[in-house]
Short mmCIF file of C-alpha atoms in Angstrom, two decimals:
data_model
loop_
_atom_site.label_atom_id
_atom_site.label_comp_id
_atom_site.label_asym_id
_atom_site.label_seq_id
_atom_site.Cartn_x
_atom_site.Cartn_y
_atom_site.Cartn_z
CA MET Z 1 -4.79 33.97 11.13
CA SER Z 2 -3.77 30.20 10.82
CA LEU Z 3 -4.67 28.24 7.94
CA VAL Z 4 -6.20 25.67 9.84
CA ASP Z 5 -7.36 25.82 13.02
CA VAL Z 6 -8.80 22.84 14.96
CA THR Z 7 -10.01 23.17 18.54
CA ASP Z 8 -11.59 20.33 20.73
CA LEU Z 9 -12.55 18.07 17.68
CA THR Z 10 -14.89 15.26 18.32
CA VAL Z 11 -16.46 13.05 15.66
CA GLU Z 12 -19.03 10.39 16.69
CA PHE Z 13 -20.40 7.76 14.66
CA GLY Z 14 -23.17 5.99 16.68
CA SER Z 15 -21.69 4.80 19.69
CA LEU Z 16 -17.99 5.16 18.14
CA ARG Z 17 -16.32 8.00 19.31
CA ALA Z 18 -13.57 8.27 16.21
CA VAL Z 19 -12.12 11.58 17.01
CA ASP Z 20 -11.84 12.54 20.81
CA GLY Z 21 -10.73 16.20 21.63
CA LEU Z 22 -8.16 16.98 18.82
CA SER Z 23 -6.77 20.33 18.54
CA PHE Z 24 -4.04 21.29 16.35
CA ARG Z 25 -2.78 24.37 13.79
CA LEU Z 26 -1.28 24.31 10.55
CA GLU Z 27 0.45 27.66 9.64
CA ARG Z 28 0.68 29.14 5.87
CA GLY Z 29 3.20 27.46 3.99
CA ALA Z 30 3.72 24.41 6.69
CA ALA Z 31 3.45 20.87 6.75
CA LEU Z 32 2.03 18.74 8.98
CA ALA Z 33 1.59 14.82 9.45
CA LEU Z 34 -1.16 13.01 11.04
CA VAL Z 35 0.21 9.49 11.95
CA GLY Z 36 -1.18 6.50 13.31
CA GLU Z 37 -2.41 3.35 12.67
CA SER Z 38 -5.56 2.10 11.06
CA GLY Z 39 -8.74 3.05 13.16
CA SER Z 40 -6.76 6.17 14.76
CA GLY Z 41 -9.06 8.59 13.08
CA LYS Z 42 -6.65 10.52 11.16
CA SER Z 43 -8.56 10.37 7.98
CA THR Z 44 -11.63 11.60 9.92
CA VAL Z 45 -10.06 14.40 10.71
CA ALA Z 46 -8.90 14.87 7.26
CA GLY Z 47 -13.01 14.35 6.01
CA ALA Z 48 -13.90 16.99 8.91
CA LEU Z 49 -11.69 19.94 7.51
CA LEU Z 50 -13.81 19.78 4.43
CA GLY Z 51 -16.78 19.11 6.11
CA LEU Z 52 -17.16 15.65 4.49
CA HIS Z 53 -19.20 14.25 7.20
CA HIS Z 54 -22.08 16.80 7.05
CA GLY Z 55 -25.28 14.90 6.22
CA THR Z 56 -23.84 11.72 7.21
CA GLY Z 57 -25.26 11.26 10.26
CA ALA Z 58 -22.31 11.68 11.93
CA ARG Z 59 -21.86 13.82 15.48
CA ILE Z 60 -19.59 16.48 15.32
CA GLY Z 61 -18.28 18.70 18.08
CA GLY Z 62 -15.66 21.51 18.64
CA SER Z 63 -14.61 24.11 15.91
CA VAL Z 64 -12.85 23.89 12.79
CA HIS Z 65 -11.36 26.90 10.72
CA VAL Z 66 -9.84 26.37 7.21
CA VAL Z 67 -9.04 29.01 5.26
CA GLY Z 68 -11.23 31.80 6.77
CA THR Z 69 -14.18 29.49 6.83
CA ASP Z 70 -16.06 28.18 9.91
CA VAL Z 71 -16.42 24.68 8.51
CA GLN Z 72 -19.15 23.57 11.35
CA ARG Z 73 -21.44 26.45 10.35
CA ALA Z 74 -20.77 26.61 6.74
CA SER Z 75 -23.40 26.60 4.33
CA ASP Z 76 -23.25 24.37 1.28
CA GLU Z 77 -22.66 26.80 -1.13
CA GLU Z 78 -19.50 27.70 1.19
CA LEU Z 79 -18.00 24.23 1.48
CA ARG Z 80 -18.41 24.08 -2.17
CA ARG Z 81 -16.36 26.93 -2.75
CA LEU Z 82 -13.93 25.79 0.11
CA ARG Z 83 -13.69 22.18 -1.58
CA GLY Z 84 -11.39 22.32 -4.29
CA GLY Z 85 -11.25 26.18 -4.36
CA LYS Z 86 -9.18 26.97 -1.19
CA ALA Z 87 -8.61 23.35 0.07
CA ALA Z 88 -8.40 20.31 -1.91
CA MET Z 89 -7.88 16.88 -1.28
CA VAL Z 90 -5.56 13.85 -2.71
CA PHE Z 91 -7.13 10.55 -1.89
CA GLN Z 92 -5.31 7.27 -1.27
CA ASP Z 93 -6.56 5.45 -4.31
CA PRO Z 94 -6.85 7.49 -7.52
CA LEU Z 95 -8.88 4.58 -9.23
CA SER Z 96 -12.03 5.27 -7.40
CA SER Z 97 -11.64 9.12 -7.53
CA LEU Z 98 -11.15 9.47 -11.19
CA ASP Z 99 -14.53 8.90 -13.65
CA PRO Z 100 -13.30 6.21 -15.48
CA TYR Z 101 -15.30 7.43 -18.76
CA TYR Z 102 -13.95 10.68 -18.98
CA ALA Z 103 -10.41 12.04 -20.39
CA ILE Z 104 -8.15 12.99 -17.30
CA GLY Z 105 -7.95 16.41 -18.96
CA ASP Z 106 -11.79 17.11 -19.09
CA GLN Z 107 -12.10 15.91 -15.42
CA ILE Z 108 -9.52 18.54 -14.22
CA ALA Z 109 -10.67 21.12 -16.59
CA GLU Z 110 -14.26 20.55 -15.22
CA VAL Z 111 -13.21 21.50 -11.17
CA HIS Z 112 -11.35 24.57 -12.72
CA ARG Z 113 -14.69 25.72 -14.36
CA VAL Z 114 -16.79 25.10 -11.55
CA HIS Z 115 -14.77 27.30 -9.38
CA ALA Z 116 -13.09 29.70 -11.55
CA ARG Z 117 -16.06 30.47 -14.03
CA VAL Z 118 -13.57 30.27 -16.95
CA SER Z 119 -14.19 29.20 -20.73
CA ARG Z 120 -13.97 25.57 -21.52
CA ARG Z 121 -10.78 26.37 -23.96
CA ALA Z 122 -9.36 28.26 -20.53
CA ALA Z 123 -10.27 25.58 -18.59
CA ARG Z 124 -8.41 22.95 -20.98
CA ALA Z 125 -5.53 24.83 -21.14
CA ARG Z 126 -5.15 25.06 -17.59
CA ALA Z 127 -5.82 21.44 -17.06
CA VAL Z 128 -2.83 20.81 -19.94
CA GLU Z 129 -0.67 23.30 -17.63
CA VAL Z 130 -1.24 21.50 -14.20
CA LEU Z 131 -0.75 17.94 -15.61
CA ASP Z 132 2.83 19.47 -17.30
CA ARG Z 133 3.55 20.90 -13.61
CA VAL Z 134 3.30 17.56 -11.97
CA GLY Z 135 5.37 15.81 -14.28
CA ILE Z 136 3.17 14.28 -16.77
CA PRO Z 137 5.24 13.68 -20.07
CA ASP Z 138 3.59 15.14 -23.31
CA ALA Z 139 0.89 16.87 -21.22
CA ARG Z 140 -1.41 17.86 -23.91
CA ARG Z 141 -1.82 14.51 -25.24
CA ARG Z 142 -1.69 12.47 -22.11
CA SER Z 143 -4.39 14.86 -21.11
CA ARG Z 144 -6.89 13.07 -23.70
CA SER Z 145 -6.33 9.54 -21.69
CA ARG Z 146 -8.53 8.10 -19.55
CA PRO Z 147 -7.78 6.82 -16.17
CA HIS Z 148 -7.07 3.21 -17.06
CA GLU Z 149 -4.24 4.07 -19.42
CA PHE Z 150 -2.11 5.66 -16.59
CA SER Z 151 -0.22 3.77 -14.23
CA GLY Z 152 -0.57 3.81 -10.67
CA GLY Z 153 1.94 6.65 -10.22
CA MET Z 154 0.44 8.87 -13.16
CA ARG Z 155 -2.72 8.80 -11.87
CA GLN Z 156 -1.54 9.94 -8.34
CA ARG Z 157 0.00 12.56 -10.32
CA ALA Z 158 -3.17 13.43 -12.23
CA LEU Z 159 -4.99 13.65 -8.76
CA ILE Z 160 -2.27 15.79 -7.39
CA ALA Z 161 -2.82 18.07 -10.65
CA MET Z 162 -6.57 18.14 -10.33
CA ALA Z 163 -6.09 19.52 -6.66
CA LEU Z 164 -3.87 22.35 -8.09
CA ALA Z 165 -6.25 23.49 -10.62
CA CYS Z 166 -7.81 26.18 -8.51
CA ALA Z 167 -4.15 27.24 -6.57
CA PRO Z 168 -5.79 25.90 -3.49
CA ASP Z 169 -3.83 27.46 0.01
CA LEU Z 170 -4.20 24.22 1.63
CA LEU Z 171 -3.67 20.54 -0.03
CA ILE Z 172 -4.85 17.51 1.85
CA ALA Z 173 -2.88 14.11 1.18
CA ASP Z 174 -4.45 11.16 2.41
CA GLU Z 175 -2.28 7.93 1.86
CA PRO Z 176 -1.18 9.46 -1.17
CA THR Z 177 1.68 6.92 -1.70
CA THR Z 178 0.19 3.30 -0.11
CA ALA Z 179 -0.02 1.65 -3.25
CA LEU Z 180 3.10 3.07 -4.73
CA ASP Z 181 6.72 1.09 -5.15
CA VAL Z 182 9.77 2.98 -3.83
CA THR Z 183 10.78 5.09 -6.88
CA VAL Z 184 7.36 6.23 -7.81
CA GLN Z 185 6.52 6.95 -3.83
CA ALA Z 186 9.53 9.20 -3.89
CA GLN Z 187 8.66 11.01 -6.99
CA ILE Z 188 5.20 11.87 -5.38
CA LEU Z 189 6.80 13.07 -2.44
CA ASP Z 190 9.49 15.30 -3.79
CA LEU Z 191 6.62 16.79 -6.29
CA LEU Z 192 4.55 17.67 -2.87
CA HIS Z 193 7.60 19.34 -1.32
CA THR Z 194 8.67 21.27 -4.71
CA LEU Z 195 4.85 22.24 -5.01
CA ARG Z 196 4.90 23.59 -1.31
CA GLU Z 197 8.24 25.26 -1.93
CA GLU Z 198 6.94 27.34 -5.21
CA THR Z 199 3.49 27.82 -4.61
CA GLY Z 200 3.82 28.48 -0.49
CA MET Z 201 0.65 26.24 0.03
CA GLY Z 202 0.18 24.35 3.31
CA LEU Z 203 0.20 20.28 3.44
CA LEU Z 204 -1.86 18.19 5.80
CA LEU Z 205 -0.11 14.56 5.10
CA VAL Z 206 -2.18 11.72 6.51
CA THR Z 207 -0.25 8.68 6.54
CA HIS Z 208 0.47 5.39 8.55
CA ASP Z 209 3.99 5.33 7.29
CA VAL Z 210 6.31 7.35 9.52
CA GLY Z 211 8.95 7.27 6.69
CA VAL Z 212 6.54 9.07 4.66
CA ALA Z 213 6.05 11.33 7.31
CA ALA Z 214 9.68 12.34 7.75
CA GLU Z 215 10.48 12.51 3.98
CA SER Z 216 7.63 15.41 4.01
CA VAL Z 217 6.66 17.47 6.77
CA ASP Z 218 8.09 19.96 9.33
CA GLU Z 219 5.60 18.91 12.17
CA VAL Z 220 4.41 15.28 13.45
CA LEU Z 221 0.75 14.85 15.21
CA VAL Z 222 0.57 11.07 16.74
CA MET Z 223 -3.06 9.64 16.89
CA ARG Z 224 -4.38 6.81 18.53
CA HIS Z 225 -8.05 6.08 19.44
CA GLY Z 226 -9.01 9.46 17.99
CA LYS Z 227 -6.93 11.54 20.46
CA ALA Z 228 -3.05 13.09 20.32
CA VAL Z 229 -0.68 10.97 21.50
CA GLU Z 230 2.60 13.47 20.61
CA HIS Z 231 2.95 16.54 18.64
CA GLY Z 232 6.24 18.37 17.85
CA PRO Z 233 8.82 19.09 15.20
CA VAL Z 234 9.33 15.80 13.13
CA GLY Z 235 13.06 15.81 14.07
CA THR Z 236 12.21 15.42 17.93
CA VAL Z 237 9.03 13.40 17.64
CA LEU Z 238 10.74 10.99 15.13
CA GLY Z 239 14.32 11.14 16.52
CA ALA Z 240 13.33 11.30 20.61
CA PRO Z 241 9.92 10.37 21.06
CA ALA Z 242 8.38 11.30 24.45
CA GLN Z 243 5.62 8.86 24.42
CA ALA Z 244 5.96 5.33 24.72
CA TYR Z 245 3.11 4.59 22.08
CA THR Z 246 5.35 6.37 19.70
CA ARG Z 247 8.53 4.38 20.24
CA GLU Z 248 6.30 1.48 19.60
CA LEU Z 249 5.25 2.73 16.47
CA LEU Z 250 8.68 3.65 15.52
CA GLY Z 251 10.08 0.06 16.62
CA ALA Z 252 7.72 -1.46 14.14
CA VAL Z 253 8.97 0.37 11.16
CA PRO Z 254 11.01 -2.23 8.97
CA ARG Z 255 14.45 -0.63 8.26
CA VAL Z 256 16.76 -0.98 5.40
CA ASP Z 257 19.72 -1.31 7.26
CA ALA Z 258 18.62 -4.02 9.78
CA PRO Z 259 20.27 -7.17 8.46
CA ARG Z 260 17.94 -10.76 9.44
CA GLY Z 261 18.87 -12.81 12.14
CA ALA Z 262 20.11 -16.69 11.23
CA SER Z 263 18.52 -18.50 8.20
CA ARG Z 264 16.84 -22.05 8.83
CA ALA Z 265 17.31 -22.89 5.14
CA THR Z 266 18.30 -26.34 4.49
CA ASP Z 267 20.04 -27.51 1.26
CA GLU Z 268 16.93 -29.33 0.18
CA VAL Z 269 15.79 -27.51 -3.13
CA VAL Z 270 11.92 -27.93 -3.32
CA LEU Z 271 11.12 -25.57 -6.11
CA GLU Z 272 13.56 -24.52 -9.11
CA ALA Z 273 12.74 -22.25 -12.29
CA THR Z 274 14.77 -22.65 -15.18
CA GLY Z 275 14.47 -20.80 -18.21
CA LEU Z 276 11.09 -19.30 -17.08
CA GLY Z 277 9.23 -16.86 -19.51
CA ARG Z 278 5.49 -15.46 -19.87
CA ALA Z 279 4.28 -13.31 -22.92
CA PHE Z 280 0.90 -11.79 -23.33
CA GLY Z 281 -0.51 -10.92 -26.50
CA ARG Z 282 0.76 -11.56 -30.15
CA GLY Z 283 2.94 -9.90 -32.77
CA LYS Z 284 3.50 -6.59 -32.24
CA GLN Z 285 1.33 -6.28 -29.42
CA GLN Z 286 3.26 -8.98 -27.59
CA VAL Z 287 4.14 -7.59 -24.07
CA VAL Z 288 7.01 -9.90 -22.09
CA ALA Z 289 6.41 -10.04 -18.55
CA VAL Z 290 9.06 -12.53 -17.51
CA ASP Z 291 12.17 -13.32 -19.46
CA ASP Z 292 14.48 -16.26 -18.87
CA VAL Z 293 14.27 -16.18 -15.21
CA ALA Z 294 16.12 -18.85 -13.50
CA LEU Z 295 15.92 -19.44 -9.16
CA THR Z 296 15.95 -22.04 -6.91
CA ILE Z 297 14.01 -22.06 -3.50
CA ARG Z 298 14.98 -24.05 -0.37
CA ARG Z 299 13.07 -25.64 2.44
CA GLY Z 300 13.11 -23.63 5.70
CA GLU Z 301 14.17 -20.11 2.97
CA THR Z 302 12.70 -17.15 2.40
CA LEU Z 303 13.70 -15.77 -0.90
CA GLY Z 304 12.45 -11.91 -1.33
CA ILE Z 305 11.58 -10.65 -4.70
CA VAL Z 306 11.68 -6.64 -5.08
CA GLY Z 307 11.24 -4.60 -7.81
CA GLU Z 308 8.90 -1.77 -9.47
CA SER Z 309 5.59 -2.08 -10.41
CA GLY Z 310 5.52 -3.76 -13.93
CA SER Z 311 8.87 -5.50 -13.34
CA GLY Z 312 7.26 -8.99 -13.80
CA LYS Z 313 7.41 -9.95 -9.99
CA THR Z 314 3.62 -10.73 -9.09
CA THR Z 315 3.43 -12.82 -12.77
CA LEU Z 316 6.50 -14.91 -11.86
CA GLY Z 317 4.69 -15.49 -8.53
CA ARG Z 318 1.69 -16.87 -10.18
CA MET Z 319 3.60 -19.14 -12.17
CA LEU Z 320 5.72 -20.53 -9.42
CA VAL Z 321 1.97 -21.48 -7.97
CA GLY Z 322 0.47 -22.69 -11.36
CA LEU Z 323 -2.12 -19.81 -11.46
CA LEU Z 324 -0.14 -19.12 -15.05
CA GLU Z 325 1.21 -21.00 -17.53
CA PRO Z 326 4.94 -20.46 -18.71
CA THR Z 327 5.48 -19.51 -22.14
CA ALA Z 328 8.93 -20.73 -21.82
CA GLY Z 329 10.90 -22.68 -19.52
CA ARG Z 330 10.00 -25.18 -16.75
CA ILE Z 331 9.04 -25.40 -12.95
CA SER Z 332 10.64 -28.51 -10.91
CA TYR Z 333 9.00 -29.46 -7.41
CA GLU Z 334 11.21 -31.95 -5.48
CA GLY Z 335 13.46 -32.73 -8.42
CA SER Z 336 10.13 -33.22 -11.10
CA ALA Z 337 8.86 -31.13 -13.76
CA HIS Z 338 5.57 -29.72 -12.52
CA THR Z 339 2.75 -27.76 -14.46
CA GLY Z 340 -0.61 -26.96 -13.46
CA VAL Z 341 -2.04 -26.00 -9.85
CA ASN Z 342 0.56 -27.90 -7.26
CA PRO Z 343 -1.56 -28.18 -4.05
CA ALA Z 344 2.04 -27.99 -2.16
CA VAL Z 345 2.76 -24.69 -3.32
CA GLN Z 346 0.42 -22.09 -1.92
CA MET Z 347 -0.30 -18.43 -2.54
CA VAL Z 348 -1.33 -15.38 0.08
CA PHE Z 349 -3.01 -12.46 -2.33
CA GLN Z 350 -1.92 -8.53 -1.77
CA ASP Z 351 -5.67 -8.19 -1.27
CA PRO Z 352 -7.46 -10.48 1.15
CA VAL Z 353 -10.69 -8.77 0.42
CA SER Z 354 -10.91 -9.54 -3.41
CA SER Z 355 -9.49 -13.21 -2.76
CA LEU Z 356 -12.02 -13.77 -0.25
CA ASN Z 357 -15.43 -14.62 -1.26
CA PRO Z 358 -17.82 -11.97 0.65
CA ARG Z 359 -20.84 -14.14 0.47
CA ARG Z 360 -19.18 -16.97 2.34
CA SER Z 361 -18.03 -17.12 6.15
CA VAL Z 362 -14.55 -17.55 6.48
CA GLY Z 363 -14.27 -20.62 7.92
CA GLU Z 364 -16.14 -21.88 4.74
CA SER Z 365 -13.21 -20.72 2.26
CA ILE Z 366 -10.44 -22.19 4.56
CA ALA Z 367 -12.41 -25.56 4.70
CA ASP Z 368 -12.41 -25.55 0.46
CA PRO Z 369 -8.58 -27.23 0.23
CA LEU Z 370 -9.36 -29.69 2.71
CA ARG Z 371 -12.66 -30.70 1.18
CA ALA Z 372 -10.35 -31.05 -2.24
CA ARG Z 373 -8.11 -33.16 -0.57
CA GLY Z 374 -10.61 -35.22 1.51
CA GLU Z 375 -12.26 -35.65 -2.26
CA ALA Z 376 -9.22 -37.17 -3.30
CA ARG Z 377 -8.73 -39.56 -0.84
CA GLY Z 378 -12.39 -40.32 -1.00
CA GLU Z 379 -12.95 -38.89 2.73
CA VAL Z 380 -15.66 -36.56 1.86
CA GLY Z 381 -19.19 -37.60 2.90
CA GLY Z 382 -18.21 -39.96 5.76
CA GLU Z 383 -19.32 -40.01 8.86
CA GLY Z 384 -18.41 -37.10 10.85
CA ALA Z 385 -16.19 -35.77 8.44
CA GLU Z 386 -17.69 -32.38 8.14
CA GLU Z 387 -17.34 -31.92 11.78
CA ARG Z 388 -13.68 -32.83 11.58
CA ILE Z 389 -13.13 -30.57 8.98
CA ARG Z 390 -14.71 -27.47 10.87
CA GLU Z 391 -12.23 -28.47 13.86
CA ARG Z 392 -9.40 -28.02 11.44
CA VAL Z 393 -10.96 -25.00 10.57
CA ARG Z 394 -11.20 -23.90 14.11
CA ALA Z 395 -7.59 -24.89 14.73
CA LEU Z 396 -5.95 -23.00 11.73
CA LEU Z 397 -8.01 -19.85 12.62
CA GLU Z 398 -6.50 -20.33 16.13
CA ARG Z 399 -2.83 -21.03 14.68
CA VAL Z 400 -2.79 -17.88 12.68
CA GLY Z 401 -4.12 -15.66 15.80
CA LEU Z 402 -7.75 -15.64 15.38
CA GLU Z 403 -10.45 -17.66 17.45
CA GLY Z 404 -12.11 -20.82 16.58
CA ALA Z 405 -15.47 -19.18 16.80
CA HIS Z 406 -14.65 -16.64 13.99
CA TYR Z 407 -15.53 -19.74 11.43
CA ASP Z 408 -19.12 -18.31 10.55
CA ARG Z 409 -17.80 -14.83 10.54
CA TYR Z 410 -17.58 -12.72 6.85
CA PRO Z 411 -14.83 -10.98 5.41
CA HIS Z 412 -16.61 -7.86 6.13
CA GLU Z 413 -16.20 -8.33 9.73
CA PHE Z 414 -12.75 -8.41 9.94
CA SER Z 415 -10.16 -5.59 10.25
CA GLY Z 416 -7.19 -5.74 6.85
CA GLY Z 417 -4.58 -7.38 9.24
CA GLN Z 418 -7.10 -10.07 10.25
CA ARG Z 419 -8.16 -10.65 6.99
CA GLN Z 420 -4.83 -11.20 5.77
CA ARG Z 421 -4.37 -13.91 8.47
CA VAL Z 422 -7.68 -15.64 7.30
CA GLY Z 423 -5.64 -15.73 3.86
CA ILE Z 424 -2.52 -17.21 5.66
CA ALA Z 425 -4.76 -19.93 7.30
CA ARG Z 426 -6.37 -20.71 3.95
CA ALA Z 427 -2.78 -21.38 2.58
CA LEU Z 428 -2.04 -23.29 5.55
CA ALA Z 429 -5.46 -25.61 4.93
CA ALA Z 430 -3.36 -27.73 2.32
CA ASP Z 431 -0.38 -28.36 4.27
CA PRO Z 432 2.22 -26.49 2.10
CA ARG Z 433 5.69 -27.04 1.59
CA VAL Z 434 6.14 -23.40 -0.39
CA ILE Z 435 4.25 -20.19 0.50
CA VAL Z 436 4.14 -17.57 -2.32
CA CYS Z 437 3.42 -14.03 -0.57
CA ASP Z 438 2.41 -11.23 -2.97
CA GLU Z 439 2.29 -8.02 -1.37
CA PRO Z 440 1.04 -9.38 1.96
CA VAL Z 441 1.75 -6.15 3.88
CA SER Z 442 1.42 -3.37 1.57
CA ALA Z 443 -1.91 -2.28 2.56
CA LEU Z 444 -1.08 -2.72 6.30
CA ASP Z 445 -0.04 0.06 8.87
CA VAL Z 446 3.53 -0.59 10.58
CA THR Z 447 2.28 -2.23 13.60
CA THR Z 448 -0.22 -5.11 11.91
CA GLN Z 449 2.77 -5.30 9.08
CA ALA Z 450 4.78 -6.53 11.86
CA GLN Z 451 2.53 -9.10 13.27
CA VAL Z 452 1.63 -10.40 10.23
CA VAL Z 453 5.76 -10.39 9.12
CA ALA Z 454 6.30 -12.38 12.59
CA LEU Z 455 3.39 -14.83 12.50
CA LEU Z 456 4.99 -15.69 8.86
CA GLY Z 457 8.14 -16.34 10.48
CA GLU Z 458 6.83 -18.09 13.35
CA LEU Z 459 4.74 -20.58 11.00
CA GLN Z 460 8.12 -20.96 8.94
CA ARG Z 461 10.23 -22.17 11.81
CA GLU Z 462 7.53 -24.64 12.97
CA LEU Z 463 6.56 -26.12 9.53
CA GLY Z 464 9.82 -25.50 7.90
CA LEU Z 465 8.03 -23.77 5.01
CA ALA Z 466 9.62 -21.97 2.21
CA LEU Z 467 8.34 -18.35 1.55
CA VAL Z 468 8.73 -16.49 -1.67
CA PHE Z 469 8.11 -12.89 -0.65
CA VAL Z 470 6.91 -10.94 -3.37
CA ALA Z 471 7.14 -6.79 -2.77
CA HIS Z 472 8.00 -3.65 -3.58
CA ASP Z 473 8.57 -2.32 -0.42
CA LEU Z 474 12.65 -3.01 0.71
CA ALA Z 475 12.94 -2.70 3.91
CA VAL Z 476 10.27 -5.43 4.66
CA VAL Z 477 12.01 -7.63 2.11
CA ARG Z 478 15.00 -7.30 3.93
CA GLN Z 479 13.46 -7.82 7.30
CA VAL Z 480 12.58 -11.26 6.19
CA SER Z 481 14.54 -12.54 3.15
CA ASP Z 482 17.68 -14.77 3.38
CA ARG Z 483 18.19 -14.27 -0.41
CA VAL Z 484 17.01 -11.50 -2.90
CA ALA Z 485 16.43 -11.56 -6.19
CA VAL Z 486 15.78 -7.98 -8.02
CA MET Z 487 13.67 -7.94 -10.78
CA ARG Z 488 13.33 -5.06 -13.72
CA ARG Z 489 11.53 -5.15 -17.02
CA GLY Z 490 10.89 -9.00 -16.51
CA ARG Z 491 14.44 -10.07 -15.84
CA ILE Z 492 16.41 -10.58 -12.53
CA VAL Z 493 19.16 -8.17 -12.50
CA GLU Z 494 20.55 -8.96 -9.33
CA SER Z 495 20.66 -11.75 -6.92
CA GLY Z 496 22.06 -13.16 -3.77
CA PRO Z 497 22.26 -13.19 0.13
CA ALA Z 498 19.85 -10.21 1.47
CA ASP Z 499 22.79 -8.71 3.47
CA GLU Z 500 25.11 -8.79 0.35
CA VAL Z 501 22.77 -7.49 -2.23
CA TYR Z 502 21.47 -4.46 0.46
CA ASP Z 503 24.84 -3.69 1.69
CA SER Z 504 26.83 -4.00 -1.59
CA PRO Z 505 24.28 -3.55 -4.52
CA ARG Z 506 26.24 -4.16 -7.98
CA ASP Z 507 23.52 -3.18 -10.25
CA PRO Z 508 22.74 0.54 -10.75
CA TYR Z 509 18.87 -0.30 -10.81
CA THR Z 510 19.37 -1.81 -7.20
CA ARG Z 511 21.09 1.40 -6.13
CA ARG Z 512 18.51 3.26 -7.05
CA LEU Z 513 15.80 1.30 -5.45
CA LEU Z 514 17.98 1.43 -2.18
CA ALA Z 515 18.26 5.45 -2.77
CA ALA Z 516 14.36 5.65 -2.84
CA VAL Z 517 13.53 4.08 0.41
CA PRO Z 518 12.38 6.58 3.06
CA ALA Z 519 14.50 7.91 5.84
CA LEU Z 520 13.49 8.29 9.51
CA ASP Z 521 16.12 10.83 9.99
CA PRO Z 522 14.41 14.29 8.29
CA GLU Z 523 17.95 15.53 7.61
CA VAL Z 524 19.09 12.14 5.50
CA ALA Z 525 15.57 12.51 3.82
CA ALA Z 526 16.67 16.03 2.99
CA ARG Z 527 19.98 15.14 1.47
CA ARG Z 528 18.43 12.27 -0.56
CA ARG Z 529 15.72 14.81 -1.88
CA ALA Z 530 18.39 17.13 -2.80
CA ALA Z 531 20.46 14.16 -4.64
CA ARG Z 532 17.43 12.98 -6.20
CA ARG Z 533 16.66 16.31 -7.60
CA GLU Z 534 20.28 16.99 -8.96
CA LEU Z 535 20.17 13.60 -10.78
CA ALA Z 536 17.01 14.64 -12.57
CA VAL Z 537 18.48 17.90 -13.68
CA ALA Z 538 21.39 16.19 -14.83
#
């Protein structure tokens, strides 16, 4: 009997058919990836496997059997035994999956007690055991920590430990590495692979990242609009895709070995940082986030800044924009020292949801810089001023690929890629010469990511903008950058032309980052995984 047997599954929410006639099987010990863009229905399928749509008003058709349980006909008690006991799920955002008020170990122990009916002492011991198994150092002590005391990668490990607590036959991982930098991502993927080898559990991986699929599974099922587009062995689907959509999806994946085209940079320096530093806290509690950083940004060029989480790259970006005051060094704009917020240097943030006011229309948010500039010139309040502002906002919306009529819509009415376009329009409203992009595509699927990157490149060519592209995704950074600076622990450890840094990295840290980038070839991925394992043992 298959571990998972799905036949003609349909899931409808009102008039929307999110999953449309999907069928697949997953055998014991095997690994399958559901791959597709946002809105393809892959996460809806993952939820259906555990009966998470029951009681939500969703209409579900077809049959779903998971580890011997008929999910469609199962009682609430049978579903409780299935979830966490026979099949467990790891979600994309560990912070929203963990209770912020309780210790990590207590939360894992509670899951174990619900399913195994053991004593508190035995459940605590099991929590420590699985935390140790997923690579949490000093597991007994760290089991008493709360979620905010763990890094993003450690929180994801804790969720995997919670899933393992009852030794499930099936692990469902829904975008488990989306927000992680490349080295932590590689560690999580290696961990999933090792656990599957050692326990024999099956893995269903939900991801929009084709490279993650290549690293992790035996088979790939490509989804689009709720339907299966292509399904087969990972090497066949990724190496010789039969369907045009699969080829399109693969074509949108940024590659770390693809050099950028000709640079449009000039010799004109628009922004320069010298001896830049930023520390937080005082005395023994002081943390140096940026330490003695020097860089120059020229008109028309893109400077990529890469590094792991905690390397200081976001703090550096915020200082360049003026959102953080340096504690050391200076920033010069067009040859003159500058402090505070500079309208000519704008920022596009990682999460457009949190950077846009949900109670105001996107048009009003974009109009703010225009009104601020008008006040400075004494133009606000004049006859027709508001209509001129609305026209300018409509033009900006159209310039970034949206519609002028979207002025009165609110952020929740847009997709992730559209919200990022709104963020770009708002940055352009100030007529900047430099735009600092802080992880602008990290939460987007590959095709939307490619569209946003193409838009930034187009705007740069037309307006002569200088871009600072801060990201942990080395493949995207290579695609867009003329020069690259690699950060570690607040310092720049290597910098130079992008092709030079990527093709002939001098610093061991840069080489380690590049080695952790997912490979689209499963054989290459397997060799890299083996090399990382040998390095870890050594």
